[in-house]
Amino acid sequence: MTGRTAGLTGTVALTRLALRRDRLTLSAWVLGLSAFMAGITAMSVSGLPTRQDVIEQTELMAGNAAMRMLGLASGASVGGYTLVRGYLTLAVLAALMSTFAVVRHTRQNEETGRADLVGATAVGRYAGLAAGVVVTVGANIALSALLGLGMIVNGQPMAGSVTAGASVGAVGIVFAGVAAIAVQLSSTTRGASGIASAVLGLAFLLSGVGNMLGRADASGLRVVSAWPSWASPIGWGQQMRPFGGDRWWPLALFAVLFAVLLGVAGALVRRRDVGRGMLPERRGHAEAAPGLLSPFGLVRRLQRGALLAWAVGMLGFGLVLGAIGGEIADMDGSARYWYTRVGGTDRIVDAYRTSIIGMAGMAAAIYTVQILLRMHAEETEGRLEPVLATAVSRARWATGHIMNAVLGAAGLLLLFAVGMGVTAGRTLGGGVAAQLGDLTTAALAQLPGILALGGVVVAVVGLLPRWAGPVSWTVLMASVLLGPLFGPSLKWPQWAQDLSPFTHTPKAPAAAITMAPVLTLLVAFTALAVVGIVTSRHRNLALPA
Amino acid sequence: MKATISVTGLVKKFGATRALDGLDLTVGTGEVHGFLGPNGAGKTTTLRVLLGLLRRDAGAVSVLGGDPWRDAVSLHRRLAFVPGEVNLWPNLTGGEVIDLLGTLRGGLDRKRRADLLERFQLDPGKRCRAYSKGNRQKVALVAALASDVELYLLDEPTSGLDPLMEAVFQEVVRELRGAGRSVLLSSHILSEVEALCDRVTIIRAGRTAESGTFDELRHLTRTTVTVETAEPIDALGEVPGVHDLSRDHTRARFSVDPGEVGEVLRRLVTFDVRTLTSSPPTLEELFLHHYGDDIRVPDASDAEAGLGSSR
């Protein structure tokens, strides 16, 4: 066998292994994204019954600079409008699916030592990477086909639907290449995912800014993007213009970039040791800072990276959503109706602020659930055992997590409110100071509802440790779906909507904050947290073997 | 001698499995106590009950005079623990973990910390994910041994250590004994236990098989005798207590039951003994004596191993 092909020896076997490991994970990603596509297409079909509706909505998306950032209008069509609303989400999720899959089959194997085991057999240097890339590319091809199918079954034209699927899958494939390089650079799974995510963030930003700086053409229904869009794979996907010309030539850009990325990754594989990355491992402190030396300090340290990423995101979204605010006042039709219903008032500015703060509250709830579920991970992965073998009680340890979750959620909400207030002071009127006052108060009013959900997590970790993850996420999802954002649209009965803590969250700043629901939510939180702490005190620790 | 750890009739069930099935264990104050058993015998489960991480189903357990489940926090100020499987936070450094666990326990001795880092040759500035298995073990060891407490619970503390570090570990444990500390050392490395421990408890399938000083245990097991005589040895085979006899005219080699050594010697004298060596059983022989069945039937011990330490 020649040296060139010997490097790929074993790729077929490793590909089979990767498929076997991923049959559930990747299937869930592909099917979930396809269902999402089919769902938003169906919503567009039913929400835009006449040609006139399509034109009005598309004009809105093309004419408003802030709206252009969220999606690229390519002419008036139901399918095109669906992509304006959903393409960014789909492209970002496809890129994440690819990143996680490639990392899972390369760097994770090296980090856990499985790669040594496999590498000692007759397997070539590139086989692990090749297998991960092959499986990921395959998943993206399947995704492209199913996304197209999801639009076709909703009555959309064949050509546009297929182009739409390909424009998402191509982004996924390019990010398989990005991840292939990231896993050569960092020596850890988290580090590699972080590098690829940063590239994704940059691509997201470039395409958004390029579209924002672009302009609507003479028809007012199609946006011509500025150059930054062309520096981003996400921008390329949008430039394929599904349902608005169906251009296939940007696929060549994807293909060239993918080939270059793979070439670089291969060159890096040749130059590094198995198990190590190209970037040096940073040294840390030989002694602990005093702030680390408590259960609270430990949790704060462990979640520091996640909190920082969330903080940047919340502040950024706050700034953008405040800046968009001015355009909202001119809105009419169904879009206006949605805000006024969610906000519970006819004054559109108040309705907008209330519904946006409500969404920020739900984002902070996701953070809270994520942080509190860390308790369960620490327990089952064995890191709790040495802590509880010291003079730390289970209650004190749990309290450290809860305090971090509460303060973290509050901090994120305040950051969001400050970001939104700073830009909204100009766009929504009333001045920055007044906006900051209104919005920070409204943001803090979200906390009791978030805490009630956090209480559920603490209770489940105590009572049903084995089911902590699925139950917590399900309760969060159900609370969002039954809550004010979706509950009324989906026409749930009132009692079902009342199950969601978000239904009881004050509709500030549109309405005054009343104490009764706030107190009820706080009592629910306290009761659930106590149940969780007491039950975890009375059960065996769920320890690894 | 006042007992630091006293366990009687301890039962711990995981579902239908009885991981501990009437275990007895006594560790005296100032004693280094070896806790021996094959994988899955219940050593780790016992330590977790002693720490109050698992709740006992039956039996009496007392650690430093308290109930480990009820008084967990106050007892943990007075003891230190090295887990069998060391799981650390990947993004914290070894030094940070040592300080964290020491402080949470109620304080650690800075001088002792520095001294142990030096002796175990551990770099405290590396992140835990970058440590090898042996170095992770050292982090756990330094984190426990840097605290000045009354009792040290060590669960297979030298797994992954090289022989030089193993020697350092033994030296440190001897110093602890010299300072009057109590140590419960769970292990399956017999030479380590033999070198360090005053008394041992051997467990099997969740029960105490044997407990005592080495001398006491040796008394329970046969002594091996090699003898050379002037006159041909005959009729030794019928002497009660003699086993595994191999004989060649004036030489013989056999093992003797503990209670019968005197009687056998009286018989030997009649053959005019020229040379005689007798060796007490090694710990290894004691161990094999108790686990002989498991070794012959590996499937059975594997099944126990899987159940005893799960969860």
XYZ file of C-alpha atoms in Angstrom, chain B residues 14 46 59 95 113 129 191:
7
model
C -28.739 -1.887 45.953
C -18.125 0.397 53.015
C -26.305 -2.673 61.371
C -3.224 23.315 43.378
C 0.970 21.121 51.536
C -7.525 17.530 32.466
C 2.843 -5.968 50.000
